[in-house]
Amino acid sequence: PAPAPAPKKAAAPAPEPAPAPKKAAVPAPVPAPAPKQAVAAPAPVPAKAVAPAPAPAAPAPKKEAAAPAPAPAVAPTKKAAEKEELWEDEPGGDKYRPGDYVMAKYHRDNSLCEAVILYRKGGREGEEHEIYDVSWDEPDEGEQITSIRVGGIRELIRRGKKGTPPFDNVPLRVGDKVWALFLEDQKWYDAVLEKIDESGAKGPMYTVKWDDPDPVARSILVRRDVKLKKRVW
């Protein structure tokens, strides 16, 4: 008999190679952050050099005080000048002169009233016989001038200016209250004397302002159309 084949030895399985140990994964290196560039601080703006304030100028030397001017001579006051120009008493002369301001007796009621001497009208020589025309401060409309004997003049209030010529009419001044003739109706009305124009070709012209301005406020008149109502000087 053929010998029995020897049993095949079971091939031992080749040992599985031990798995290579896994390499520990090396973490990828984290790139180091790029260093931040240092931001250069802005260069400080150089402060403008402040020019030092100029030193105050040395005070100008004081001028030597000039010698005070001599005080001007004081002109004589108007009052003193008027005193020097007043009429003076003259022995044997008229007792009163044009422009003298007096207190006299009014013949209608024997009251004493203020008046201005216009001129000596007449009379025999001697003070007791002299006659003067006077203009009352507040005359009646119909009697602007009164002739009065020297005995009716009771008091000399003040002398007039020396050299005053005789008045040929009642003297008027700006501001006097007057009666004036309104030419439109030929009647007399109250007014105030506002202006005297001495340059008129036919003599002085008088501007009056009517108390009642209807229909006109002012009129320009000749002397005969203006009568004194009340003297204000």
mmCIF file of C-alpha atoms in Angstrom:
data_model
loop_
_atom_site.group_PDB
_atom_site.id
_atom_site.type_symbol
_atom_site.label_atom_id
_atom_site.label_comp_id
_atom_site.label_asym_id
_atom_site.label_seq_id
_atom_site.Cartn_x
_atom_site.Cartn_y
_atom_site.Cartn_z
ATOM 1 C CA PRO A 1 0.000 0.000 0.000
ATOM 2 C CA ALA A 2 1.078 3.418 -0.636
ATOM 3 C CA PRO A 3 1.973 5.062 2.441
ATOM 4 C CA ALA A 4 -0.477 7.575 3.600
ATOM 5 C CA PRO A 5 0.679 10.964 2.884
ATOM 6 C CA ALA A 6 1.854 12.699 5.837
ATOM 7 C CA PRO A 7 -0.634 15.145 6.975
ATOM 8 C CA LYS A 8 0.207 18.583 5.960
ATOM 9 C CA LYS A 9 1.110 20.734 8.784
ATOM 10 C CA ALA A 10 -1.373 23.517 9.032
ATOM 11 C CA ALA A 11 0.418 26.526 8.006
ATOM 12 C CA ALA A 12 0.526 28.769 10.883
ATOM 13 C CA PRO A 13 -0.985 31.955 9.784
ATOM 14 C CA ALA A 14 1.558 34.588 9.356
ATOM 15 C CA PRO A 15 1.285 36.806 12.262
ATOM 16 C CA GLU A 16 -0.356 40.049 11.270
ATOM 17 C CA PRO A 17 2.155 42.676 11.470
ATOM 18 C CA ALA A 18 1.470 44.819 14.428
ATOM 19 C CA PRO A 19 0.073 48.016 13.199
ATOM 20 C CA ALA A 20 2.619 50.663 13.277
ATOM 21 C CA PRO A 21 1.854 52.813 16.125
ATOM 22 C CA LYS A 22 0.159 55.914 14.878
ATOM 23 C CA LYS A 23 2.320 58.841 15.109
ATOM 24 C CA ALA A 24 0.866 61.369 17.343
ATOM 25 C CA ALA A 25 -0.200 64.092 15.025
ATOM 26 C CA VAL A 26 2.002 66.967 15.650
ATOM 27 C CA PRO A 27 -0.145 69.982 15.570
ATOM 28 C CA ALA A 28 0.868 72.383 12.896
ATOM 29 C CA PRO A 29 2.717 75.081 14.526
ATOM 30 C CA VAL A 30 0.540 78.129 14.904
ATOM 31 C CA PRO A 31 2.313 80.852 13.123
ATOM 32 C CA ALA A 32 3.391 83.421 15.530
ATOM 33 C CA PRO A 33 1.442 86.559 14.952
ATOM 34 C CA ALA A 34 3.407 89.068 13.065
ATOM 35 C CA PRO A 35 4.558 91.625 15.456
ATOM 36 C CA LYS A 36 2.501 94.762 15.126
ATOM 37 C CA GLN A 37 4.382 97.538 13.699
ATOM 38 C CA ALA A 38 4.651 100.159 16.298
ATOM 39 C CA VAL A 39 2.702 103.126 15.078
ATOM 40 C CA ALA A 40 4.936 106.045 15.396
ATOM 41 C CA ALA A 41 3.372 108.654 17.562
ATOM 42 C CA PRO A 42 2.842 111.816 15.558
ATOM 43 C CA ALA A 43 5.583 114.187 16.121
ATOM 44 C CA PRO A 44 4.322 116.938 18.379
ATOM 45 C CA VAL A 45 3.673 120.127 16.517
ATOM 46 C CA PRO A 46 6.119 122.557 17.851
ATOM 47 C CA ALA A 47 4.283 125.323 19.617
ATOM 48 C CA LYS A 48 4.669 128.668 17.977
ATOM 49 C CA ALA A 49 7.006 130.699 19.869
ATOM 50 C CA VAL A 50 4.987 133.510 21.415
ATOM 51 C CA ALA A 51 6.769 136.722 20.938
ATOM 52 C CA PRO A 52 7.208 138.280 24.316
ATOM 53 C CA ALA A 53 5.034 141.337 24.795
ATOM 54 C CA PRO A 54 7.022 144.455 24.250
ATOM 55 C CA ALA A 55 7.991 146.072 27.421
ATOM 56 C CA PRO A 56 5.813 149.126 28.096
ATOM 57 C CA ALA A 57 7.352 152.254 26.808
ATOM 58 C CA ALA A 58 8.878 154.306 29.436
ATOM 59 C CA PRO A 59 6.429 157.058 30.397
ATOM 60 C CA ALA A 60 7.146 160.253 28.618
ATOM 61 C CA PRO A 61 8.674 162.716 30.948
ATOM 62 C CA LYS A 62 6.085 165.110 32.190
ATOM 63 C CA LYS A 63 6.305 168.525 30.719
ATOM 64 C CA GLU A 64 6.968 171.136 33.160
ATOM 65 C CA ALA A 65 3.715 172.804 34.033
ATOM 66 C CA ALA A 66 3.467 176.013 32.130
ATOM 67 C CA ALA A 67 2.963 179.048 34.176
ATOM 68 C CA PRO A 68 -0.796 179.727 34.365
ATOM 69 C CA ALA A 69 -1.950 182.316 31.886
ATOM 70 C CA PRO A 70 -2.924 185.530 33.535
ATOM 71 C CA ALA A 71 -6.657 185.694 34.143
ATOM 72 C CA PRO A 72 -8.377 187.847 31.522
ATOM 73 C CA ALA A 73 -9.569 191.150 32.747
ATOM 74 C CA VAL A 74 -13.165 190.851 33.826
ATOM 75 C CA ALA A 75 -15.375 192.881 31.559
ATOM 76 C CA PRO A 76 -17.817 195.055 33.417
ATOM 77 C CA THR A 77 -21.143 193.364 33.807
ATOM 78 C CA LYS A 78 -24.110 194.510 31.797
ATOM 79 C CA LYS A 79 -25.700 195.811 34.941
ATOM 80 C CA ALA A 80 -22.643 197.874 35.768
ATOM 81 C CA ALA A 81 -22.479 199.154 32.190
ATOM 82 C CA GLU A 82 -26.100 200.172 32.319
ATOM 83 C CA LYS A 83 -25.513 201.991 35.586
ATOM 84 C CA GLU A 84 -22.795 204.029 33.952
ATOM 85 C CA GLU A 85 -25.104 204.970 31.087
ATOM 86 C CA LEU A 86 -28.146 206.061 33.082
ATOM 87 C CA TRP A 87 -29.420 209.590 33.112
ATOM 88 C CA GLU A 88 -28.113 211.715 35.947
ATOM 89 C CA ASP A 89 -29.810 214.514 37.799
ATOM 90 C CA GLU A 90 -28.794 217.876 36.451
ATOM 91 C CA PRO A 91 -29.476 221.057 38.398
ATOM 92 C CA GLY A 92 -31.957 223.126 36.456
ATOM 93 C CA GLY A 93 -32.607 220.302 33.989
ATOM 94 C CA ASP A 94 -35.756 218.298 33.408
ATOM 95 C CA LYS A 95 -36.764 216.217 36.349
ATOM 96 C CA TYR A 96 -37.520 213.212 34.120
ATOM 97 C CA ARG A 97 -35.918 212.043 30.880
ATOM 98 C CA PRO A 98 -37.026 209.809 27.999
ATOM 99 C CA GLY A 99 -36.941 206.175 29.070
ATOM 100 C CA ASP A 100 -37.318 206.865 32.800
ATOM 101 C CA TYR A 101 -39.564 204.290 34.458
ATOM 102 C CA VAL A 102 -42.051 205.867 36.874
ATOM 103 C CA MET A 103 -45.117 205.345 39.003
ATOM 104 C CA ALA A 104 -47.802 207.846 38.024
ATOM 105 C CA LYS A 105 -51.442 208.587 38.775
ATOM 106 C CA TYR A 106 -53.937 207.609 36.091
ATOM 107 C CA HIS A 107 -56.502 210.366 35.692
ATOM 108 C CA ARG A 108 -59.576 208.162 35.134
ATOM 109 C CA ASP A 109 -59.533 206.328 38.459
ATOM 110 C CA ASN A 110 -56.618 208.013 40.290
ATOM 111 C CA SER A 111 -54.844 204.658 40.604
ATOM 112 C CA LEU A 112 -51.053 204.506 40.580
ATOM 113 C CA CYS A 113 -49.684 202.688 37.545
ATOM 114 C CA GLU A 114 -46.278 202.025 36.048
ATOM 115 C CA ALA A 115 -45.334 204.008 32.944
ATOM 116 C CA VAL A 116 -42.430 205.073 30.731
ATOM 117 C CA ILE A 117 -41.599 208.729 30.137
ATOM 118 C CA LEU A 118 -41.729 209.476 26.398
ATOM 119 C CA TYR A 119 -40.619 213.117 26.456
ATOM 120 C CA ARG A 120 -41.236 216.418 28.142
ATOM 121 C CA LYS A 121 -44.236 217.874 26.365
ATOM 122 C CA GLY A 122 -44.202 221.380 27.712
ATOM 123 C CA GLY A 123 -45.135 223.540 30.651
ATOM 124 C CA ARG A 124 -43.652 226.660 32.120
ATOM 125 C CA GLU A 125 -40.177 226.649 33.537
ATOM 126 C CA GLY A 126 -39.995 225.032 36.924
ATOM 127 C CA GLU A 127 -40.481 221.448 37.984
ATOM 128 C CA GLU A 128 -44.024 221.935 39.281
ATOM 129 C CA HIS A 129 -45.264 223.030 35.830
ATOM 130 C CA GLU A 130 -43.601 220.419 33.637
ATOM 131 C CA ILE A 131 -45.870 218.181 31.548
ATOM 132 C CA TYR A 132 -44.761 214.801 30.281
ATOM 133 C CA ASP A 133 -46.220 212.298 27.869
ATOM 134 C CA VAL A 134 -46.134 208.801 29.333
ATOM 135 C CA SER A 135 -46.844 205.331 28.012
ATOM 136 C CA TRP A 136 -48.627 203.098 30.530
ATOM 137 C CA ASP A 137 -47.546 199.486 30.972
ATOM 138 C CA GLU A 138 -51.183 198.432 30.581
ATOM 139 C CA PRO A 139 -52.946 201.233 28.727
ATOM 140 C CA ASP A 140 -56.533 201.449 27.604
ATOM 141 C CA GLU A 141 -56.893 200.588 23.945
ATOM 142 C CA GLY A 142 -58.182 204.055 23.183
ATOM 143 C CA GLU A 143 -55.560 205.905 25.262
ATOM 144 C CA GLN A 144 -52.069 204.728 24.454
ATOM 145 C CA ILE A 145 -50.399 207.949 25.608
ATOM 146 C CA THR A 146 -51.352 210.247 28.464
ATOM 147 C CA SER A 147 -50.107 213.768 29.160
ATOM 148 C CA ILE A 148 -49.518 214.213 32.849
ATOM 149 C CA ARG A 149 -48.233 217.035 35.051
ATOM 150 C CA VAL A 150 -45.116 216.415 37.005
ATOM 151 C CA GLY A 151 -47.127 216.402 40.257
ATOM 152 C CA GLY A 152 -48.926 213.267 39.049
ATOM 153 C CA ILE A 153 -45.657 211.366 38.843
ATOM 154 C CA ARG A 154 -45.265 209.986 42.328
ATOM 155 C CA GLU A 155 -42.112 207.891 42.131
ATOM 156 C CA LEU A 156 -39.048 207.374 39.961
ATOM 157 C CA ILE A 157 -38.574 203.602 39.742
ATOM 158 C CA ARG A 158 -35.406 203.674 37.666
ATOM 159 C CA ARG A 159 -33.583 205.968 35.295
ATOM 160 C CA GLY A 160 -33.566 205.365 31.550
ATOM 161 C CA LYS A 161 -30.395 204.957 29.516
ATOM 162 C CA LYS A 162 -28.436 208.103 29.040
ATOM 163 C CA GLY A 163 -28.889 209.528 25.559
ATOM 164 C CA THR A 164 -32.292 207.917 24.921
ATOM 165 C CA PRO A 165 -34.024 210.171 22.375
ATOM 166 C CA PRO A 166 -37.621 211.312 22.897
ATOM 167 C CA PHE A 167 -40.137 208.705 21.746
ATOM 168 C CA ASP A 168 -42.480 209.790 18.981
ATOM 169 C CA ASN A 169 -44.753 206.839 19.730
ATOM 170 C CA VAL A 170 -45.356 204.170 22.327
ATOM 171 C CA PRO A 171 -42.175 202.053 22.448
ATOM 172 C CA LEU A 172 -42.743 198.391 21.616
ATOM 173 C CA ARG A 173 -40.559 195.361 22.153
ATOM 174 C CA VAL A 174 -40.729 191.740 21.088
ATOM 175 C CA GLY A 175 -42.955 189.818 23.478
ATOM 176 C CA ASP A 176 -45.321 192.721 24.232
ATOM 177 C CA LYS A 177 -49.014 191.907 24.222
ATOM 178 C CA VAL A 178 -50.754 194.098 21.662
ATOM 179 C CA TRP A 179 -53.974 194.886 19.881
ATOM 180 C CA ALA A 180 -53.412 194.615 16.132
ATOM 181 C CA LEU A 181 -55.533 195.538 13.147
ATOM 182 C CA PHE A 182 -56.666 192.595 11.015
ATOM 183 C CA LEU A 183 -56.724 194.108 7.549
ATOM 184 C CA GLU A 184 -59.341 191.741 6.136
ATOM 185 C CA ASP A 185 -62.151 193.036 8.333
ATOM 186 C CA GLN A 186 -60.518 196.193 9.758
ATOM 187 C CA LYS A 187 -61.047 195.056 13.361
ATOM 188 C CA TRP A 188 -58.624 194.963 16.289
ATOM 189 C CA TYR A 189 -57.674 191.632 17.839
ATOM 190 C CA ASP A 190 -55.338 190.353 20.576
ATOM 191 C CA ALA A 191 -51.854 189.313 19.474
ATOM 192 C CA VAL A 192 -48.220 189.071 20.597
ATOM 193 C CA LEU A 193 -45.466 191.100 18.973
ATOM 194 C CA GLU A 194 -43.115 188.490 17.527
ATOM 195 C CA LYS A 195 -40.640 190.461 15.416
ATOM 196 C CA ILE A 196 -39.618 194.028 14.549
ATOM 197 C CA ASP A 197 -37.865 194.542 11.214
ATOM 198 C CA GLU A 198 -36.105 197.889 11.188
ATOM 199 C CA SER A 199 -34.912 197.512 7.587
ATOM 200 C CA GLY A 200 -38.248 198.190 5.907
ATOM 201 C CA ALA A 201 -38.148 200.794 3.124
ATOM 202 C CA LYS A 202 -41.237 202.461 4.579
ATOM 203 C CA GLY A 203 -40.152 202.190 8.183
ATOM 204 C CA PRO A 204 -40.171 199.374 10.742
ATOM 205 C CA MET A 205 -42.484 196.435 10.057
ATOM 206 C CA TYR A 206 -44.094 194.522 12.910
ATOM 207 C CA THR A 207 -44.846 190.798 12.813
ATOM 208 C CA VAL A 208 -47.670 189.833 15.165
ATOM 209 C CA LYS A 209 -48.824 186.367 16.139
ATOM 210 C CA TRP A 210 -52.593 186.295 16.610
ATOM 211 C CA ASP A 211 -54.050 184.751 19.752
ATOM 212 C CA ASP A 212 -56.705 183.216 17.487
ATOM 213 C CA PRO A 213 -54.819 181.765 14.488
ATOM 214 C CA ASP A 214 -57.956 181.418 12.343
ATOM 215 C CA PRO A 215 -57.766 182.180 9.407
ATOM 216 C CA VAL A 216 -54.057 183.133 9.592
ATOM 217 C CA ALA A 217 -51.495 182.735 12.359
ATOM 218 C CA ARG A 218 -49.370 185.841 11.682
ATOM 219 C CA SER A 219 -49.501 189.194 9.950
ATOM 220 C CA ILE A 220 -46.944 191.870 9.109
ATOM 221 C CA LEU A 221 -48.133 195.377 9.891
ATOM 222 C CA VAL A 222 -46.968 198.976 9.990
ATOM 223 C CA ARG A 223 -46.646 200.787 13.302
ATOM 224 C CA ARG A 224 -50.013 202.537 13.206
ATOM 225 C CA ASP A 225 -51.756 199.144 13.052
ATOM 226 C CA VAL A 226 -50.292 197.956 16.358
ATOM 227 C CA LYS A 227 -51.284 199.209 19.830
ATOM 228 C CA LEU A 228 -49.710 198.279 23.125
ATOM 229 C CA LYS A 229 -51.895 196.194 25.423
ATOM 230 C CA LYS A 230 -49.366 195.091 28.057
ATOM 231 C CA ARG A 231 -45.661 195.843 28.285
ATOM 232 C CA VAL A 232 -43.483 192.880 29.281
ATOM 233 C CA TRP A 233 -40.171 194.704 29.913
#
